[in-house]
Amino acid sequence: MKLLKPIGLATAALSLMAVPHMGLAQGDDHTPVVYALKIVATVDATQQWEKNDPEYPGEQWSKAKGKQRYEILTELRSDGRLEVRNLLHPDLDTRLEAKVIFLARTVARQMRAEGKEVRLPETEAEQAELNEQMYREMRACKGEAGCSNEVSQRYSALFAAMQYPEAMEEDTVPGRFMYFLPFDGCRESSRVQMALAIDGVRYNKNERDLVEFSERRSADTVDASDGMTLCEHFTVVVDTEDEENGLYVENVFVPRPVGITEYTENGHTTREEQSQPMPPAALDWMTETLRHAPLSGKASATLPLPMSLNGNSTWLGLWKGEADVEMEWSFIAVEEPGEPVQP
């Protein structure tokens, strides 16, 4: 088969391709399993700020102290297959190949289960015909996001499979990797708590002078949401032959809580309800720790804080500080799927 280049919407979909949120194809003879991913993390941070202003050298400063606690629990499901390739392999090219092959095979299984023929185009004319068919189905969706996404994923898988001829052929060697993906009805729970206190002195342009200020932030949010279920933010792979570090998590997602921010300057206080930040260094460390880890465990680290704890990047100056971060996690089978998960 001559390998053709993906075109049109399929190319765009492939370039941004994530693991699909799909149900199991009818007729699969594998037993699906549900696992619960639990992550609990705490952050204890201190930070200093100083602005090198020639007019007020060393006189604009602040000290900050903050505590945060993040607890999330969500379910992911595997179709029970043992795959040959690691969907979250550390090498980017290897990971992309695994995702393309997995997506193509998932689509092919679904099409066969629906009684549809699965055949890749072998000529440019056949590819153009398939591309036009994709556009017709996209137009038929009439802008409905779910429909458009399903069509885009299906055709991007078929076009991408042309770059990997083995995608449509099942592996003949034993597999070792289980893929855990989001699914409709996945249960979840979360709680985010935080408190931040900042005190200092800064220049007030209205007063044209240095003034003392304070900032207080707090939140205690249960089941914060960005409009998506928690499981839709996660992809997990388990290496069944690695007894020490069998867990791979693509990215750690933590809901942002909504809390209260009080800012006082020159005797005047404003109070606002708003989204509260998490130190980027802490979230990056959590993701890196779980990128390849045991199925359950604990970890801790002391991280530098070169960015403001309150997430306000408009204040120029030098930020120094540290965050003591601790995390505990587990990824275990849900023994009673009918019971709600609890944090």
PDB file of N, CA and C in Angstrom, residues 224-266:
ATOM      1  N   ALA A 224     -15.143  20.983  42.833  1.00  0.00           N
ATOM      2  CA  ALA A 224     -14.947  22.060  41.867  1.00  0.00           C
ATOM      3  C   ALA A 224     -14.934  21.468  40.459  1.00  0.00           C
ATOM      4  N   SER A 225     -15.397  22.230  39.477  1.00  0.00           N
ATOM      5  CA  SER A 225     -15.509  21.689  38.122  1.00  0.00           C
ATOM      6  C   SER A 225     -15.244  22.772  37.091  1.00  0.00           C
ATOM      7  N   ASP A 226     -14.632  22.355  35.987  1.00  0.00           N
ATOM      8  CA  ASP A 226     -14.443  23.254  34.852  1.00  0.00           C
ATOM      9  C   ASP A 226     -15.432  22.923  33.744  1.00  0.00           C
ATOM     10  N   GLY A 227     -16.486  22.182  34.102  1.00  0.00           N
ATOM     11  CA  GLY A 227     -17.486  21.790  33.124  1.00  0.00           C
ATOM     12  C   GLY A 227     -17.287  20.385  32.589  1.00  0.00           C
ATOM     13  N   MET A 228     -16.174  19.753  32.940  1.00  0.00           N
ATOM     14  CA  MET A 228     -15.896  18.387  32.521  1.00  0.00           C
ATOM     15  C   MET A 228     -15.797  17.501  33.756  1.00  0.00           C
ATOM     16  N   THR A 229     -16.078  16.218  33.587  1.00  0.00           N
ATOM     17  CA  THR A 229     -15.886  15.300  34.695  1.00  0.00           C
ATOM     18  C   THR A 229     -14.383  15.090  34.898  1.00  0.00           C
ATOM     19  N   LEU A 230     -13.994  14.747  36.108  1.00  0.00           N
ATOM     20  CA  LEU A 230     -12.575  14.568  36.412  1.00  0.00           C
ATOM     21  C   LEU A 230     -11.926  13.525  35.510  1.00  0.00           C
ATOM     22  N   CYS A 231     -12.627  12.437  35.249  1.00  0.00           N
ATOM     23  CA  CYS A 231     -11.991  11.360  34.496  1.00  0.00           C
ATOM     24  C   CYS A 231     -11.601  11.797  33.088  1.00  0.00           C
ATOM     25  N   GLU A 232     -12.296  12.796  32.541  1.00  0.00           N
ATOM     26  CA  GLU A 232     -11.970  13.261  31.192  1.00  0.00           C
ATOM     27  C   GLU A 232     -10.620  13.951  31.115  1.00  0.00           C
ATOM     28  N   HIS A 233     -10.029  14.250  32.250  1.00  0.00           N
ATOM     29  CA  HIS A 233      -8.720  14.898  32.280  1.00  0.00           C
ATOM     30  C   HIS A 233      -7.568  13.896  32.410  1.00  0.00           C
ATOM     31  N   PHE A 234      -7.887  12.601  32.525  1.00  0.00           N
ATOM     32  CA  PHE A 234      -6.831  11.627  32.839  1.00  0.00           C
ATOM     33  C   PHE A 234      -6.761  10.506  31.805  1.00  0.00           C
ATOM     34  N   THR A 235      -5.533  10.062  31.561  1.00  0.00           N
ATOM     35  CA  THR A 235      -5.246   8.820  30.857  1.00  0.00           C
ATOM     36  C   THR A 235      -4.188   8.086  31.665  1.00  0.00           C
ATOM     37  N   VAL A 236      -4.417   6.797  31.933  1.00  0.00           N
ATOM     38  CA  VAL A 236      -3.493   6.012  32.754  1.00  0.00           C
ATOM     39  C   VAL A 236      -3.163   4.714  32.027  1.00  0.00           C
ATOM     40  N   VAL A 237      -1.905   4.298  32.137  1.00  0.00           N
ATOM     41  CA  VAL A 237      -1.464   3.004  31.617  1.00  0.00           C
ATOM     42  C   VAL A 237      -0.835   2.226  32.766  1.00  0.00           C
ATOM     43  N   VAL A 238      -1.138   0.937  32.829  1.00  0.00           N
ATOM     44  CA  VAL A 238      -0.513   0.045  33.814  1.00  0.00           C
ATOM     45  C   VAL A 238       0.299  -1.001  33.077  1.00  0.00           C
ATOM     46  N   ASP A 239       1.587  -1.083  33.438  1.00  0.00           N
ATOM     47  CA  ASP A 239       2.469  -2.123  32.915  1.00  0.00           C
ATOM     48  C   ASP A 239       2.347  -3.326  33.845  1.00  0.00           C
ATOM     49  N   THR A 240       1.680  -4.353  33.387  1.00  0.00           N
ATOM     50  CA  THR A 240       1.388  -5.504  34.248  1.00  0.00           C
ATOM     51  C   THR A 240       2.622  -6.337  34.569  1.00  0.00           C
ATOM     52  N   GLU A 241       3.735  -6.087  33.879  1.00  0.00           N
ATOM     53  CA  GLU A 241       4.958  -6.847  34.135  1.00  0.00           C
ATOM     54  C   GLU A 241       5.968  -6.068  34.967  1.00  0.00           C
ATOM     55  N   ASP A 242       5.637  -4.838  35.323  1.00  0.00           N
ATOM     56  CA  ASP A 242       6.526  -4.023  36.147  1.00  0.00           C
ATOM     57  C   ASP A 242       5.934  -3.950  37.553  1.00  0.00           C
ATOM     58  N   GLU A 243       6.476  -4.741  38.469  1.00  0.00           N
ATOM     59  CA  GLU A 243       5.913  -4.817  39.813  1.00  0.00           C
ATOM     60  C   GLU A 243       6.303  -3.615  40.676  1.00  0.00           C
ATOM     61  N   GLU A 244       7.335  -2.886  40.299  1.00  0.00           N
ATOM     62  CA  GLU A 244       7.796  -1.765  41.126  1.00  0.00           C
ATOM     63  C   GLU A 244       7.241  -0.425  40.665  1.00  0.00           C
ATOM     64  N   ASN A 245       7.256  -0.176  39.362  1.00  0.00           N
ATOM     65  CA  ASN A 245       6.807   1.113  38.827  1.00  0.00           C
ATOM     66  C   ASN A 245       5.906   0.889  37.620  1.00  0.00           C
ATOM     67  N   GLY A 246       4.750   0.320  37.880  1.00  0.00           N
ATOM     68  CA  GLY A 246       3.869  -0.057  36.787  1.00  0.00           C
ATOM     69  C   GLY A 246       2.873   0.998  36.367  1.00  0.00           C
ATOM     70  N   LEU A 247       2.895   2.174  37.021  1.00  0.00           N
ATOM     71  CA  LEU A 247       1.889   3.204  36.761  1.00  0.00           C
ATOM     72  C   LEU A 247       2.446   4.311  35.872  1.00  0.00           C
ATOM     73  N   TYR A 248       1.675   4.673  34.836  1.00  0.00           N
ATOM     74  CA  TYR A 248       1.979   5.821  33.989  1.00  0.00           C
ATOM     75  C   TYR A 248       0.746   6.725  33.956  1.00  0.00           C
ATOM     76  N   VAL A 249       0.912   7.990  34.337  1.00  0.00           N
ATOM     77  CA  VAL A 249      -0.176   8.964  34.282  1.00  0.00           C
ATOM     78  C   VAL A 249       0.244  10.077  33.330  1.00  0.00           C
ATOM     79  N   GLU A 250      -0.611  10.378  32.365  1.00  0.00           N
ATOM     80  CA  GLU A 250      -0.208  11.354  31.340  1.00  0.00           C
ATOM     81  C   GLU A 250      -0.064  12.758  31.919  1.00  0.00           C
ATOM     82  N   ASN A 251      -1.085  13.242  32.583  1.00  0.00           N
ATOM     83  CA  ASN A 251      -1.044  14.569  33.200  1.00  0.00           C
ATOM     84  C   ASN A 251      -1.910  14.555  34.450  1.00  0.00           C
ATOM     85  N   VAL A 252      -1.446  15.234  35.475  1.00  0.00           N
ATOM     86  CA  VAL A 252      -2.252  15.381  36.684  1.00  0.00           C
ATOM     87  C   VAL A 252      -3.078  16.651  36.563  1.00  0.00           C
ATOM     88  N   PHE A 253      -4.376  16.522  36.811  1.00  0.00           N
ATOM     89  CA  PHE A 253      -5.274  17.670  36.783  1.00  0.00           C
ATOM     90  C   PHE A 253      -5.839  17.890  38.178  1.00  0.00           C
ATOM     91  N   VAL A 254      -5.812  19.136  38.636  1.00  0.00           N
ATOM     92  CA  VAL A 254      -6.385  19.495  39.930  1.00  0.00           C
ATOM     93  C   VAL A 254      -7.409  20.613  39.704  1.00  0.00           C
ATOM     94  N   PRO A 255      -8.645  20.435  40.137  1.00  0.00           N
ATOM     95  CA  PRO A 255      -9.647  21.500  39.962  1.00  0.00           C
ATOM     96  C   PRO A 255      -9.227  22.772  40.690  1.00  0.00           C
ATOM     97  N   ARG A 256      -9.486  23.920  40.090  1.00  0.00           N
ATOM     98  CA  ARG A 256      -9.191  25.197  40.744  1.00  0.00           C
ATOM     99  C   ARG A 256     -10.398  25.614  41.588  1.00  0.00           C
ATOM    100  N   PRO A 257     -10.168  25.889  42.851  1.00  0.00           N
ATOM    101  CA  PRO A 257     -11.293  26.265  43.719  1.00  0.00           C
ATOM    102  C   PRO A 257     -11.673  27.726  43.536  1.00  0.00           C
ATOM    103  N   VAL A 258     -12.891  28.030  43.890  1.00  0.00           N
ATOM    104  CA  VAL A 258     -13.340  29.420  43.964  1.00  0.00           C
ATOM    105  C   VAL A 258     -13.380  29.808  45.437  1.00  0.00           C
ATOM    106  N   GLY A 259     -12.730  30.913  45.769  1.00  0.00           N
ATOM    107  CA  GLY A 259     -12.666  31.352  47.160  1.00  0.00           C
ATOM    108  C   GLY A 259     -12.734  32.855  47.270  1.00  0.00           C
ATOM    109  N   ILE A 260     -12.355  33.351  48.419  1.00  0.00           N
ATOM    110  CA  ILE A 260     -12.448  34.780  48.722  1.00  0.00           C
ATOM    111  C   ILE A 260     -11.058  35.410  48.726  1.00  0.00           C
ATOM    112  N   THR A 261     -10.934  36.543  48.066  1.00  0.00           N
ATOM    113  CA  THR A 261      -9.707  37.337  48.093  1.00  0.00           C
ATOM    114  C   THR A 261     -10.004  38.693  48.726  1.00  0.00           C
ATOM    115  N   GLU A 262      -9.299  39.001  49.802  1.00  0.00           N
ATOM    116  CA  GLU A 262      -9.421  40.309  50.454  1.00  0.00           C
ATOM    117  C   GLU A 262      -8.085  41.045  50.320  1.00  0.00           C
ATOM    118  N   TYR A 263      -8.162  42.265  49.799  1.00  0.00           N
ATOM    119  CA  TYR A 263      -6.959  43.066  49.620  1.00  0.00           C
ATOM    120  C   TYR A 263      -7.131  44.397  50.343  1.00  0.00           C
ATOM    121  N   THR A 264      -6.169  44.699  51.197  1.00  0.00           N
ATOM    122  CA  THR A 264      -6.228  45.935  51.984  1.00  0.00           C
ATOM    123  C   THR A 264      -5.004  46.787  51.697  1.00  0.00           C
ATOM    124  N   GLU A 265      -5.250  48.053  51.366  1.00  0.00           N
ATOM    125  CA  GLU A 265      -4.169  48.987  51.106  1.00  0.00           C
ATOM    126  C   GLU A 265      -4.599  50.378  51.545  1.00  0.00           C
ATOM    127  N   ASN A 266      -3.748  51.007  52.361  1.00  0.00           N
ATOM    128  CA  ASN A 266      -4.031  52.366  52.849  1.00  0.00           C
ATOM    129  C   ASN A 266      -5.390  52.442  53.544  1.00  0.00           C
TER     130      ASN A 266
END
